C-alpha cells in the first residue's frame, strides 16, 4: 500500500514539474505567439477557392502584352518583398512605372479605357513610392498593399497572361489585413517576408 501511495505521489510530482516547465517555456515563447498564429493561418484546402473569370477576353494583342508586363513587374515587386529585398522591389516598381507611361490606351475600347483610367493614376503613384524607397521596406509594403488592390482590379478586367491567385494576410496592418496577387498557389507572404512566409490564405483564382 505504501508503495502504491509513493508511486502516485511520484507521478503527481512529475506532472506538476512538467506543467511548471510548460509555463516557463510558454513565457519564453510568448514573443513567438504572433508568429505561430500566423503560421497556422495557411492554406489547408484550396477546394473552396473561387474562380474569377476575366471580363475582357477580346483585348487587343498589344494592349494585352502591356498589361501582362505590368502584372509581371508587380509580381517582381511581390517576390522581392517576400525575400525582404527592398532594392529589387524598387527595381520592379520602376520597370512597372515605365510600362504604364508607355501604354498605348488608344488600343482599348471606350469601355476598356474607362476601366483602365480608373486605376492608372493610383498604379503610377504607388509604383513611384515603391521605386523611390529601396531603403525603406516598411513603406514599400504599405504602398504594396494599395497597389495590390489596383492590380487586382486590373487583372479582373484584363487578365495577366497567366492564372493569378488572390491571397489574403489577416495580420498585416494591425490585423486589418491586406491582399496580394501571386503567380503560384503556394502562399508566400510579401508583408512579413522571411519572418512569416506562410501567413495567408488563397481566396480566389483569376483566369
CSV table of N, CA and C in Angstrom, one decimal, residues 42-131:
chain,number,residue,atom,x,y,z
A,42,UNK,N,-2.6,29.3,-42.7
A,42,UNK,CA,-2.2,29.0,-44.0
A,42,UNK,C,-3.3,28.3,-44.8
A,43,UNK,N,-3.0,28.0,-46.0
A,43,UNK,CA,-4.0,27.3,-46.9
A,43,UNK,C,-4.0,25.8,-46.5
A,44,UNK,N,-5.2,25.4,-46.1
A,44,UNK,CA,-5.3,24.0,-45.7
A,44,UNK,C,-5.9,23.2,-46.9
A,45,UNK,N,-6.8,23.8,-47.6
A,45,UNK,CA,-7.5,23.1,-48.6
A,45,UNK,C,-8.0,24.2,-49.6
A,46,UNK,N,-7.6,24.0,-50.9
A,46,UNK,CA,-8.0,25.0,-51.9
A,46,UNK,C,-9.2,24.7,-52.6
A,47,UNK,N,-10.0,23.7,-52.2
A,47,UNK,CA,-11.2,23.3,-52.9
A,47,UNK,C,-12.2,24.4,-53.0
A,48,UNK,N,-12.2,25.3,-52.0
A,48,UNK,CA,-13.2,26.4,-51.9
A,48,UNK,C,-12.7,27.7,-52.6
A,49,UNK,N,-11.6,27.7,-53.3
A,49,UNK,CA,-11.1,28.8,-53.9
A,49,UNK,C,-12.0,29.2,-55.1
A,50,UNK,N,-12.5,30.5,-55.1
A,50,UNK,CA,-13.4,30.9,-56.1
A,50,UNK,C,-12.7,31.3,-57.4
A,51,UNK,N,-13.3,30.9,-58.5
A,51,UNK,CA,-12.8,31.2,-59.8
A,51,UNK,C,-13.4,32.5,-60.3
A,52,UNK,N,-12.5,33.4,-60.6
A,52,UNK,CA,-13.0,34.7,-61.1
A,52,UNK,C,-12.6,34.8,-62.6
A,53,UNK,N,-13.5,34.8,-63.5
A,53,UNK,CA,-13.2,34.9,-64.9
A,53,UNK,C,-12.9,36.4,-65.3
A,54,UNK,N,-11.9,36.5,-66.3
A,54,UNK,CA,-11.5,37.8,-66.8
A,54,UNK,C,-12.7,38.4,-67.6
A,55,UNK,N,-12.9,39.7,-67.4
A,55,UNK,CA,-14.0,40.4,-68.0
A,55,UNK,C,-13.8,40.5,-69.5
A,56,UNK,N,-12.7,41.1,-69.9
A,56,UNK,CA,-12.4,41.4,-71.3
A,56,UNK,C,-11.5,40.4,-71.9
A,57,UNK,N,-12.0,39.4,-72.6
A,57,UNK,CA,-11.2,38.4,-73.3
A,57,UNK,C,-10.9,38.8,-74.7
A,58,UNK,N,-11.4,39.9,-75.2
A,58,UNK,CA,-11.2,40.4,-76.5
A,58,UNK,C,-10.2,41.5,-76.6
A,59,UNK,N,-9.3,41.6,-75.7
A,59,UNK,CA,-8.3,42.7,-75.6
A,59,UNK,C,-7.4,42.6,-76.8
A,60,UNK,N,-7.1,43.8,-77.3
A,60,UNK,CA,-6.1,43.9,-78.4
A,60,UNK,C,-4.8,43.2,-78.0
A,61,UNK,N,-4.1,42.5,-78.9
A,61,UNK,CA,-2.9,41.8,-78.5
A,61,UNK,C,-1.8,42.6,-77.9
A,62,UNK,N,-1.6,43.8,-78.5
A,62,UNK,CA,-0.5,44.7,-78.0
A,62,UNK,C,-0.9,45.2,-76.6
A,63,UNK,N,-2.1,45.5,-76.4
A,63,UNK,CA,-2.6,46.0,-75.1
A,63,UNK,C,-2.5,44.9,-74.1
A,64,UNK,N,-2.8,43.7,-74.5
A,64,UNK,CA,-2.7,42.5,-73.6
A,64,UNK,C,-1.3,42.3,-73.2
A,65,UNK,N,-0.3,42.5,-74.1
A,65,UNK,CA,1.1,42.3,-73.8
A,65,UNK,C,1.6,43.3,-72.8
A,66,UNK,N,1.1,44.6,-72.9
A,66,UNK,CA,1.4,45.6,-72.0
A,66,UNK,C,0.9,45.3,-70.6
A,67,UNK,N,-0.4,44.9,-70.5
A,67,UNK,CA,-1.0,44.5,-69.2
A,67,UNK,C,-0.2,43.4,-68.6
A,68,UNK,N,0.2,42.4,-69.4
A,68,UNK,CA,1.0,41.3,-68.9
A,68,UNK,C,2.3,41.8,-68.3
A,69,UNK,N,2.9,42.8,-69.0
A,69,UNK,CA,4.2,43.3,-68.5
A,69,UNK,C,4.0,44.0,-67.1
A,70,UNK,N,2.9,44.8,-67.0
A,70,UNK,CA,2.6,45.5,-65.8
A,70,UNK,C,2.4,44.5,-64.6
A,71,UNK,N,1.6,43.4,-64.9
A,71,UNK,CA,1.4,42.4,-63.9
A,71,UNK,C,2.7,41.7,-63.6
A,72,UNK,N,3.5,41.4,-64.6
A,72,UNK,CA,4.8,40.8,-64.4
A,72,UNK,C,5.7,41.6,-63.5
A,73,UNK,N,5.8,42.9,-63.6
A,73,UNK,CA,6.6,43.8,-62.8
A,73,UNK,C,6.0,43.8,-61.3
A,74,UNK,N,4.7,43.8,-61.3
A,74,UNK,CA,4.0,43.7,-59.9
A,74,UNK,C,4.5,42.4,-59.2
A,75,UNK,N,4.5,41.3,-59.9
A,75,UNK,CA,4.9,40.0,-59.3
A,75,UNK,C,6.4,40.1,-58.9
A,76,UNK,N,7.2,40.9,-59.7
A,76,UNK,CA,8.6,41.1,-59.4
A,76,UNK,C,8.7,41.8,-58.0
A,77,UNK,N,7.9,42.8,-57.8
A,77,UNK,CA,7.9,43.5,-56.6
A,77,UNK,C,7.5,42.6,-55.4
A,78,UNK,N,6.4,41.8,-55.7
A,78,UNK,CA,5.9,40.9,-54.7
A,78,UNK,C,7.0,39.9,-54.2
A,79,UNK,N,7.6,39.3,-55.2
A,79,UNK,CA,8.7,38.3,-54.9
A,79,UNK,C,9.9,38.9,-54.2
A,80,UNK,N,10.2,40.2,-54.5
A,80,UNK,CA,11.3,40.9,-53.8
A,80,UNK,C,10.9,41.1,-52.3
A,81,UNK,N,9.7,41.5,-52.1
A,81,UNK,CA,9.2,41.7,-50.7
A,81,UNK,C,9.2,40.4,-49.9
A,82,UNK,N,8.8,39.3,-50.6
A,82,UNK,CA,8.8,38.0,-49.9
A,82,UNK,C,10.2,37.7,-49.4
A,83,UNK,N,11.2,38.2,-50.2
A,83,UNK,CA,12.6,37.9,-49.8
A,83,UNK,C,13.2,39.1,-49.1
A,84,UNK,N,12.4,40.0,-48.6
A,84,UNK,CA,12.9,41.2,-47.8
A,84,UNK,C,13.9,42.0,-48.6
A,85,UNK,N,13.8,42.1,-49.9
A,85,UNK,CA,14.7,42.8,-50.8
A,85,UNK,C,14.1,44.1,-51.3
A,86,UNK,N,14.4,45.2,-50.6
A,86,UNK,CA,13.8,46.5,-50.9
A,86,UNK,C,14.4,47.0,-52.2
A,87,UNK,N,15.7,46.8,-52.5
A,87,UNK,CA,16.3,47.2,-53.8
A,87,UNK,C,15.7,46.6,-55.0
A,88,UNK,N,15.4,45.3,-54.9
A,88,UNK,CA,14.8,44.6,-56.0
A,88,UNK,C,13.3,45.0,-56.2
A,89,UNK,N,12.7,45.3,-55.1
A,89,UNK,CA,11.3,45.7,-55.2
A,89,UNK,C,11.2,47.1,-55.9
A,90,UNK,N,12.2,47.9,-55.6
A,90,UNK,CA,12.3,49.3,-56.2
A,90,UNK,C,12.5,49.1,-57.7
A,91,UNK,N,13.4,48.2,-58.1
A,91,UNK,CA,13.7,48.0,-59.5
A,91,UNK,C,12.4,47.5,-60.2
A,92,UNK,N,11.6,46.6,-59.6
A,92,UNK,CA,10.4,46.2,-60.2
A,92,UNK,C,9.4,47.3,-60.4
A,93,UNK,N,9.3,48.1,-59.4
A,93,UNK,CA,8.4,49.3,-59.4
A,93,UNK,C,8.7,50.3,-60.5
A,94,UNK,N,10.0,50.5,-60.6
A,94,UNK,CA,10.4,51.5,-61.7
A,94,UNK,C,10.1,50.9,-63.1
A,95,UNK,N,10.3,49.6,-63.2
A,95,UNK,CA,10.0,49.0,-64.5
A,95,UNK,C,8.5,49.0,-64.8
A,96,UNK,N,7.7,48.8,-63.8
A,96,UNK,CA,6.3,48.9,-63.9
A,96,UNK,C,5.8,50.3,-64.3
A,97,UNK,N,6.4,51.3,-63.7
A,97,UNK,CA,6.1,52.7,-64.0
A,97,UNK,C,6.4,53.0,-65.4
A,98,UNK,N,7.5,52.5,-65.9
A,98,UNK,CA,7.9,52.8,-67.3
A,98,UNK,C,6.9,52.2,-68.3
A,99,UNK,N,6.5,51.0,-68.0
A,99,UNK,CA,5.5,50.3,-68.9
A,99,UNK,C,4.2,51.1,-68.9
A,100,UNK,N,3.7,51.5,-67.7
A,100,UNK,CA,2.5,52.3,-67.6
A,100,UNK,C,2.6,53.6,-68.4
A,101,UNK,N,3.7,54.3,-68.3
A,101,UNK,CA,3.9,55.5,-69.0
A,101,UNK,C,3.9,55.4,-70.5
A,102,UNK,N,4.3,54.2,-71.0
A,102,UNK,CA,4.3,53.9,-72.4
A,102,UNK,C,3.1,53.2,-73.0
A,103,UNK,N,2.2,52.9,-72.1
A,103,UNK,CA,1.0,52.1,-72.5
A,103,UNK,C,0.1,52.9,-73.5
A,104,UNK,N,-0.2,52.3,-74.6
A,104,UNK,CA,-1.0,53.0,-75.7
A,104,UNK,C,-2.5,52.7,-75.4
A,105,UNK,N,-3.1,53.7,-74.8
A,105,UNK,CA,-4.5,53.5,-74.4
A,105,UNK,C,-5.5,53.5,-75.6
A,106,UNK,N,-4.9,54.0,-76.8
A,106,UNK,CA,-5.8,54.0,-78.0
A,106,UNK,C,-6.1,52.6,-78.4
A,107,UNK,N,-5.4,51.6,-77.9
A,107,UNK,CA,-5.7,50.2,-78.3
A,107,UNK,C,-6.9,49.7,-77.5
A,108,UNK,N,-7.4,50.4,-76.6
A,108,UNK,CA,-8.6,50.0,-75.8
A,108,UNK,C,-9.9,50.5,-76.3
A,109,UNK,N,-10.9,49.8,-76.2
A,109,UNK,CA,-12.3,50.3,-76.5
A,109,UNK,C,-12.6,51.3,-75.4
A,110,UNK,N,-13.7,52.1,-75.7
A,110,UNK,CA,-14.0,53.2,-74.7
A,110,UNK,C,-14.4,52.6,-73.4
A,111,UNK,N,-15.0,51.4,-73.4
A,111,UNK,CA,-15.4,50.8,-72.1
A,111,UNK,C,-14.1,50.3,-71.4
A,112,UNK,N,-13.2,49.7,-72.1
A,112,UNK,CA,-12.0,49.2,-71.6
A,112,UNK,C,-11.1,50.3,-71.0
A,113,UNK,N,-11.1,51.4,-71.8
A,113,UNK,CA,-10.3,52.6,-71.4
A,113,UNK,C,-10.9,53.2,-70.0
A,114,UNK,N,-12.2,53.2,-69.9
A,114,UNK,CA,-12.8,53.7,-68.7
A,114,UNK,C,-12.3,52.8,-67.5
A,115,UNK,N,-12.3,51.5,-67.6
A,115,UNK,CA,-11.8,50.6,-66.6
A,115,UNK,C,-10.3,50.9,-66.2
A,116,UNK,N,-9.5,51.1,-67.3
A,116,UNK,CA,-8.1,51.3,-67.1
A,116,UNK,C,-7.8,52.6,-66.4
A,117,UNK,N,-8.5,53.7,-66.9
A,117,UNK,CA,-8.3,55.0,-66.4
A,117,UNK,C,-8.6,55.1,-64.9
A,118,UNK,N,-9.5,54.3,-64.5
A,118,UNK,CA,-10.0,54.4,-63.1
A,118,UNK,C,-8.9,54.0,-62.1
A,119,UNK,N,-7.9,53.2,-62.6
A,119,UNK,CA,-6.8,52.7,-61.7
A,119,UNK,C,-5.4,53.2,-62.1
A,120,UNK,N,-5.3,53.8,-63.3
A,120,UNK,CA,-3.9,54.1,-63.8
A,120,UNK,C,-3.1,55.1,-62.9
A,121,UNK,N,-3.8,56.2,-62.4
A,121,UNK,CA,-3.0,57.1,-61.6
A,121,UNK,C,-2.6,56.5,-60.3
A,122,UNK,N,-3.4,55.7,-59.7
A,122,UNK,CA,-3.1,55.0,-58.4
A,122,UNK,C,-1.9,54.1,-58.7
A,123,UNK,N,-2.0,53.3,-59.7
A,123,UNK,CA,-0.9,52.4,-60.1
A,123,UNK,C,0.5,53.2,-60.2
A,124,UNK,N,0.5,54.3,-60.9
A,124,UNK,CA,1.7,55.0,-61.1
A,124,UNK,C,2.2,55.6,-59.7
A,125,UNK,N,1.3,56.1,-59.0
A,125,UNK,CA,1.7,56.8,-57.7
A,125,UNK,C,2.3,55.8,-56.7
A,126,UNK,N,1.7,54.6,-56.6
A,126,UNK,CA,2.2,53.6,-55.7
A,126,UNK,C,3.5,53.0,-56.2
A,127,UNK,N,3.6,52.8,-57.5
A,127,UNK,CA,4.8,52.3,-58.1
A,127,UNK,C,6.0,53.3,-57.9
A,128,UNK,N,5.6,54.6,-58.0
A,128,UNK,CA,6.7,55.6,-57.8
A,128,UNK,C,7.2,55.6,-56.4
A,129,UNK,N,6.3,55.4,-55.4
A,129,UNK,CA,6.7,55.4,-54.0
A,129,UNK,C,7.6,54.2,-53.7
A,130,UNK,N,7.2,53.0,-54.2
A,130,UNK,CA,8.0,51.8,-54.0
A,130,UNK,C,9.3,52.0,-54.7
A,131,UNK,N,9.4,52.6,-55.9
A,131,UNK,CA,10.6,52.7,-56.6
A,131,UNK,C,11.6,53.7,-55.9
